[in-house]
Structures are given as structure tokens and as C-alpha cells.
Amino acid sequence: VLGTGRIARMFHLRALRAAGADVRLLADPDPDALAAAEAQAPAAATTRDWADAVGRDDLDAVVVTLPSRLHAPAAVAAFAHGKHVYVEKPLALDAAEAGAVVTAWRDAGTIGAVGLNFRFQPLVLDARRRVAAGQLGRIVAVRGTVCSPPRPLPGWKRSRATGGGALLDLAVHHLDLLPFVLDDPVATVAAHLHSVRTTDDTALVTAVTAGGVGLQLVASASSRQTDRVEILGDRATLTFDRFSGGRVEVRPVDGASDRRDRAEAGLAELAHAARRVARTVAPADEPSFRAAIGAFLRACDTGVQHRPSIADGAAVAVIVDAAERSAARGGPPVAVAGSG
Ligand SMILES: NC(=O)c1ccc[n+]([C@@H]2O[C@H](COP(=O)([O-])OP(=O)(O)OC[C@H]3O[C@@H](n4cnc5c(N)ncnc54)[C@H](O)[C@@H]3O)[C@@H](O)[C@H]2O)c1
């Protein structure tokens, strides 16, 4: 495990242990981060730098949970040593770097996964199934909101050059998820960036899919924790919020069942209150990390590549590039390379 910071200790090390993986090595220059990780993987050796780790013969696979600017260099080096690689999002700082990771992955012929773990989220999978089954009718438009609260950020998240900013850190999740739920890739994108507390920590993105559906996305590191998706169809609408309600709500567009809607909303409130109580006594859990790491480990065992792969991570990097070009020019729509 390369980088044993906040997220590795919250999710990846737990998920690896739950899956029965043999964690051999932890790499981090921060002694506190390393010591806290050692408590979760006592049999593992330790080292200070990822670069000392990737070449070791006793490792089959590496999990890259480094600051984002180190994702691409660490992944390229690990592939060059023939390792399987799970690399956190964003895959790289830009599309050119992402392309180098794709080349290294294809040359290695090993398993390459990107940490767009919300593709494994039960709410997302439920929404995707309902869209595919036609429950919403024709899709009219999609809105996403992905925000994290204004908490102190590690230094590297405060600047775009080291992987900070709302597009790279937060929007990447929905830029992957919304097209995934619709099964319809992004064709053009327009963006407006805004600095509330740190550089470009807020982004407004509008995109149009190859199928002509409009997507609207707000991503911010300076507001209430939210991960909300709203899909408007001509037969029904679908909404879910991972942090509020925790279930997929489908409502017919004809509005015939007002009393039932109100009763359902009341029940959802009660369920939400119960979950909030449960969360105060249990550690934070997000099942998609466990599912994503589990899928990666199974792929390493079987040799069968799964998704989201390195190529999926690179596809998001291409959308982010286009969004940044749009924002730099004042927000006109920009074609996403390769989408045509
Ligand atoms: N999938 C998700 O939902 C999700 C959520 C949070 C974070 N992430 C991603 O995970 C990554 C880590 O995020 P975090 O919040 O844990 O950040 P963090 O800063 O807490 O952790 C990064 C760790 O890497 C260590 N590090 C720095 N240089 C190193 C080196 N040369 N060798 C080894 N270790 C080194 C740091 O000391 C730190 O402990 C980021 O890329 C972030 O985008 C993904």
C-alpha cells in the first residue's frame, strides 16, 4: 500500500483485510501515518517512499493511495515492474499523463484498476438498472451534486498543480458515474470554476452525452457533504443521496399519488434518522470501497480485467482536460477528445 494517509486507513487497509489479502508492505514518509497503518497491518514491512517499494519481488499488486500528483508516476513504475495496480482517482493530473499510464498498463498486460469505486455503490447500481429497464422512460436530463465540507485540507489538495481543485478531486466521481448510469458517454463539456476557500475548489459543469442528454454537475470542497444524483425521465424521476436518505426514490411524473409520496417521504426521514444514530456508534462505512478492492483482488487471481479499468480512469482525465479548457476560455462547450 503506497501512501497510508487518511483514505487508505479509513477504507483500503480495512477492505484488504476483509478480503484476506496478505499486506506485505506499507510506504509513507510520515511516521504517524505509517504507525497508524501498521496497527492495521502488523505483519507488513515498512518503507518511507513508494519508489523503494514497487520493484520488490515479494509483491504481486500495489494499491496507490498517494497524493494525486504521484498517482501516474507510481502506477507507471509499478506496471513496468509487472505488478497489478489499483490506483486511486484521479488516475493522473492530466490526459497526457493518463495516456502514459494506459500505455504502461497495456505493455505490462497486468490488471489495472482505478479507484472510481462508486461504480460499485448499491444506489448507483440500482439507478443504472432502473434506467436500463426503462423505468424512467426517456431521459430528459441529469443533475449531480458532489460536495465535501470545509474541513482542513492536506497541503497538496490546495493547489491544482498537486492534484487539488474540485474538478480533479470531486467532480471526477460524477464525470464517471453519470455517463455510467446512463450508459452514454460525454461528448461535450463546459465548465465554470470558482475559488471559495482554496484554488478552484468549486466547479459547475454542464455536459452533453453522445445521446444528446444534458448533465449538470456542481462539485465543491466548501459545502455540506453531499453526493446526490437526480435523473429526470419523461415517465418518472429518480433521486438518491448517499449522505441523506440513502435510498433510491422513484416518482412518477403524473403526480397522481400525492398522499403516498408524503407518507413515503416521512418514512424515508425516519429511516434516515435511524441511520444517523447508527453512524454515530459505528465507524464510517462506504461499501463501494470494499466491493472495488474485492473486484480488483479477484481480477488479480483470475487474470480477467474488470472495470473501472485504467482506460476508464483515462477517459475521465480527458473530460477534465476539456472542462479546464472550457473554464479557461470563459465557459464555452468543448468537445471531449475521442468521443466522436
Ligand atoms: N475514491 C475516493 O472516494 C477517494 C476519497 C478520498 C481520497 N481519495 C484519493 O486517495 C488519495 C489519498 O488521499 P488522502 O485523503 O488519503 O490523502 P492524504 O494526504 O491523507 O494521504 C496521502 C499519504 O501519502 C503519503 N505520501 C506522500 N508522499 C509519499 C511518498 N513519496 N511515498 C509514500 N507515501 C507518500 C503522505 O504522507 C500521506 O500520508 C488521493 O489521490 C485522493 O484523491 C479517493
PDB file of C-alpha atoms in Angstrom, residues 132-246:
ATOM      1  CA  ALA A 132     -31.622   0.381 -18.445  1.00  0.00           C
ATOM      2  CA  ALA A 133     -35.020  -1.231 -17.737  1.00  0.00           C
ATOM      3  CA  GLY A 134     -36.758   1.924 -18.977  1.00  0.00           C
ATOM      4  CA  GLN A 135     -38.491   2.683 -15.649  1.00  0.00           C
ATOM      5  CA  LEU A 136     -37.875   6.417 -16.090  1.00  0.00           C
ATOM      6  CA  GLY A 137     -38.913   6.479 -19.740  1.00  0.00           C
ATOM      7  CA  ARG A 138     -36.831   8.699 -21.995  1.00  0.00           C
ATOM      8  CA  ILE A 139     -34.120  10.538 -20.095  1.00  0.00           C
ATOM      9  CA  VAL A 140     -34.738  14.294 -20.055  1.00  0.00           C
ATOM     10  CA  ALA A 141     -31.703  15.498 -18.045  1.00  0.00           C
ATOM     11  CA  VAL A 142     -29.422  14.552 -15.132  1.00  0.00           C
ATOM     12  CA  ARG A 143     -28.176  16.626 -12.196  1.00  0.00           C
ATOM     13  CA  GLY A 144     -25.398  15.694  -9.802  1.00  0.00           C
ATOM     14  CA  THR A 145     -24.071  17.394  -6.667  1.00  0.00           C
ATOM     15  CA  VAL A 146     -20.876  16.181  -5.022  1.00  0.00           C
ATOM     16  CA  CYS A 147     -19.550  18.229  -2.108  1.00  0.00           C
ATOM     17  CA  SER A 148     -17.286  17.785   0.878  1.00  0.00           C
ATOM     18  CA  PRO A 149     -17.438  20.019   3.953  1.00  0.00           C
ATOM     19  CA  PRO A 150     -14.967  22.877   4.510  1.00  0.00           C
ATOM     20  CA  ARG A 151     -12.527  20.846   6.633  1.00  0.00           C
ATOM     21  CA  PRO A 152      -8.752  21.480   6.784  1.00  0.00           C
ATOM     22  CA  LEU A 153      -7.162  20.033   3.629  1.00  0.00           C
ATOM     23  CA  PRO A 154      -3.701  18.454   3.270  1.00  0.00           C
ATOM     24  CA  GLY A 155      -1.356  20.920   1.519  1.00  0.00           C
ATOM     25  CA  TRP A 156      -1.425  19.004  -1.792  1.00  0.00           C
ATOM     26  CA  LYS A 157      -5.199  19.410  -2.082  1.00  0.00           C
ATOM     27  CA  ARG A 158      -4.924  23.191  -2.015  1.00  0.00           C
ATOM     28  CA  SER A 159      -3.374  23.630  -5.437  1.00  0.00           C
ATOM     29  CA  ARG A 160      -4.228  22.327  -8.900  1.00  0.00           C
ATOM     30  CA  ALA A 161      -0.550  21.560  -9.627  1.00  0.00           C
ATOM     31  CA  THR A 162      -0.511  18.874  -6.933  1.00  0.00           C
ATOM     32  CA  GLY A 163      -3.959  17.436  -7.628  1.00  0.00           C
ATOM     33  CA  GLY A 164      -6.261  19.810  -5.787  1.00  0.00           C
ATOM     34  CA  GLY A 165      -9.356  21.603  -7.030  1.00  0.00           C
ATOM     35  CA  ALA A 166     -12.936  20.462  -7.344  1.00  0.00           C
ATOM     36  CA  LEU A 167     -12.636  19.006 -10.842  1.00  0.00           C
ATOM     37  CA  LEU A 168      -9.800  16.592 -10.087  1.00  0.00           C
ATOM     38  CA  ASP A 169     -10.701  15.788  -6.516  1.00  0.00           C
ATOM     39  CA  LEU A 170     -14.524  15.599  -6.540  1.00  0.00           C
ATOM     40  CA  ALA A 171     -16.112  16.065  -9.964  1.00  0.00           C
ATOM     41  CA  VAL A 172     -14.185  13.078 -11.389  1.00  0.00           C
ATOM     42  CA  HIS A 173     -16.536  10.773  -9.473  1.00  0.00           C
ATOM     43  CA  HIS A 174     -19.671  12.141 -11.150  1.00  0.00           C
ATOM     44  CA  LEU A 175     -17.987  12.656 -14.533  1.00  0.00           C
ATOM     45  CA  ASP A 176     -17.503   8.887 -14.435  1.00  0.00           C
ATOM     46  CA  LEU A 177     -20.787   7.957 -12.714  1.00  0.00           C
ATOM     47  CA  LEU A 178     -23.387   9.967 -14.604  1.00  0.00           C
ATOM     48  CA  PRO A 179     -22.392   8.563 -18.044  1.00  0.00           C
ATOM     49  CA  PHE A 180     -22.048   5.111 -16.391  1.00  0.00           C
ATOM     50  CA  VAL A 181     -25.605   5.264 -15.017  1.00  0.00           C
ATOM     51  CA  LEU A 182     -26.967   6.332 -18.416  1.00  0.00           C
ATOM     52  CA  ASP A 183     -24.609   4.069 -20.395  1.00  0.00           C
ATOM     53  CA  ASP A 184     -23.991   7.097 -22.615  1.00  0.00           C
ATOM     54  CA  PRO A 185     -20.523   8.765 -22.872  1.00  0.00           C
ATOM     55  CA  VAL A 186     -19.880  12.507 -22.548  1.00  0.00           C
ATOM     56  CA  ALA A 187     -19.447  14.271 -25.920  1.00  0.00           C
ATOM     57  CA  THR A 188     -19.059  17.964 -24.953  1.00  0.00           C
ATOM     58  CA  VAL A 189     -18.384  19.744 -21.693  1.00  0.00           C
ATOM     59  CA  ALA A 190     -18.457  23.332 -20.400  1.00  0.00           C
ATOM     60  CA  ALA A 191     -17.197  24.474 -17.008  1.00  0.00           C
ATOM     61  CA  HIS A 192     -17.010  27.405 -14.647  1.00  0.00           C
ATOM     62  CA  LEU A 193     -14.515  27.306 -11.744  1.00  0.00           C
ATOM     63  CA  HIS A 194     -14.786  29.315  -8.557  1.00  0.00           C
ATOM     64  CA  SER A 195     -12.349  29.652  -5.607  1.00  0.00           C
ATOM     65  CA  VAL A 196     -14.225  29.804  -2.283  1.00  0.00           C
ATOM     66  CA  ARG A 197     -11.565  28.695   0.250  1.00  0.00           C
ATOM     67  CA  THR A 198      -8.812  27.218  -1.931  1.00  0.00           C
ATOM     68  CA  THR A 199      -7.966  27.450  -5.661  1.00  0.00           C
ATOM     69  CA  ASP A 200     -10.827  26.270  -7.886  1.00  0.00           C
ATOM     70  CA  ASP A 201     -12.424  24.343  -5.024  1.00  0.00           C
ATOM     71  CA  THR A 202     -15.852  24.724  -6.648  1.00  0.00           C
ATOM     72  CA  ALA A 203     -16.880  23.705 -10.167  1.00  0.00           C
ATOM     73  CA  LEU A 204     -20.060  23.994 -12.189  1.00  0.00           C
ATOM     74  CA  VAL A 205     -20.013  21.634 -15.157  1.00  0.00           C
ATOM     75  CA  THR A 206     -22.557  21.160 -17.895  1.00  0.00           C
ATOM     76  CA  ALA A 207     -22.082  18.344 -20.354  1.00  0.00           C
ATOM     77  CA  VAL A 208     -23.964  16.729 -23.204  1.00  0.00           C
ATOM     78  CA  THR A 209     -23.758  12.992 -23.843  1.00  0.00           C
ATOM     79  CA  ALA A 210     -23.349  11.318 -27.238  1.00  0.00           C
ATOM     80  CA  GLY A 211     -27.064  10.506 -26.971  1.00  0.00           C
ATOM     81  CA  GLY A 212     -27.895  14.215 -26.525  1.00  0.00           C
ATOM     82  CA  VAL A 213     -28.779  14.187 -22.806  1.00  0.00           C
ATOM     83  CA  GLY A 214     -27.767  17.232 -20.732  1.00  0.00           C
ATOM     84  CA  LEU A 215     -25.833  16.696 -17.488  1.00  0.00           C
ATOM     85  CA  GLN A 216     -25.421  19.409 -14.862  1.00  0.00           C
ATOM     86  CA  LEU A 217     -22.935  18.970 -12.042  1.00  0.00           C
ATOM     87  CA  VAL A 218     -21.892  21.033  -9.016  1.00  0.00           C
ATOM     88  CA  ALA A 219     -18.752  19.923  -7.174  1.00  0.00           C
ATOM     89  CA  SER A 220     -17.334  21.775  -4.187  1.00  0.00           C
ATOM     90  CA  ALA A 221     -14.918  21.174  -1.323  1.00  0.00           C
ATOM     91  CA  SER A 222     -16.560  24.019   0.587  1.00  0.00           C
ATOM     92  CA  SER A 223     -20.124  22.969   1.329  1.00  0.00           C
ATOM     93  CA  ARG A 224     -22.220  20.367   3.145  1.00  0.00           C
ATOM     94  CA  GLN A 225     -21.240  16.751   2.459  1.00  0.00           C
ATOM     95  CA  THR A 226     -23.475  15.686  -0.416  1.00  0.00           C
ATOM     96  CA  ASP A 227     -23.438  13.012  -3.091  1.00  0.00           C
ATOM     97  CA  ARG A 228     -26.743  13.468  -4.844  1.00  0.00           C
ATOM     98  CA  VAL A 229     -27.981  12.375  -8.242  1.00  0.00           C
ATOM     99  CA  GLU A 230     -31.283  13.351  -9.829  1.00  0.00           C
ATOM    100  CA  ILE A 231     -32.374  11.774 -13.097  1.00  0.00           C
ATOM    101  CA  LEU A 232     -35.385  13.271 -14.837  1.00  0.00           C
ATOM    102  CA  GLY A 233     -37.253  10.994 -17.208  1.00  0.00           C
ATOM    103  CA  ASP A 234     -40.484  11.530 -19.146  1.00  0.00           C
ATOM    104  CA  ARG A 235     -42.152   8.718 -17.192  1.00  0.00           C
ATOM    105  CA  ALA A 236     -40.576   9.066 -13.728  1.00  0.00           C
ATOM    106  CA  THR A 237     -37.806  10.843 -11.841  1.00  0.00           C
ATOM    107  CA  LEU A 238     -35.135   9.129  -9.761  1.00  0.00           C
ATOM    108  CA  THR A 239     -33.103  10.654  -6.933  1.00  0.00           C
ATOM    109  CA  PHE A 240     -30.639   9.414  -4.359  1.00  0.00           C
ATOM    110  CA  ASP A 241     -28.218  10.974  -1.918  1.00  0.00           C
ATOM    111  CA  ARG A 242     -25.581   8.790  -0.324  1.00  0.00           C
ATOM    112  CA  PHE A 243     -25.456  11.020   2.743  1.00  0.00           C
ATOM    113  CA  SER A 244     -29.134  11.747   3.148  1.00  0.00           C
ATOM    114  CA  GLY A 245     -31.915   9.224   2.796  1.00  0.00           C
ATOM    115  CA  GLY A 246     -29.589   6.529   1.494  1.00  0.00           C
TER     116      GLY A 246
END
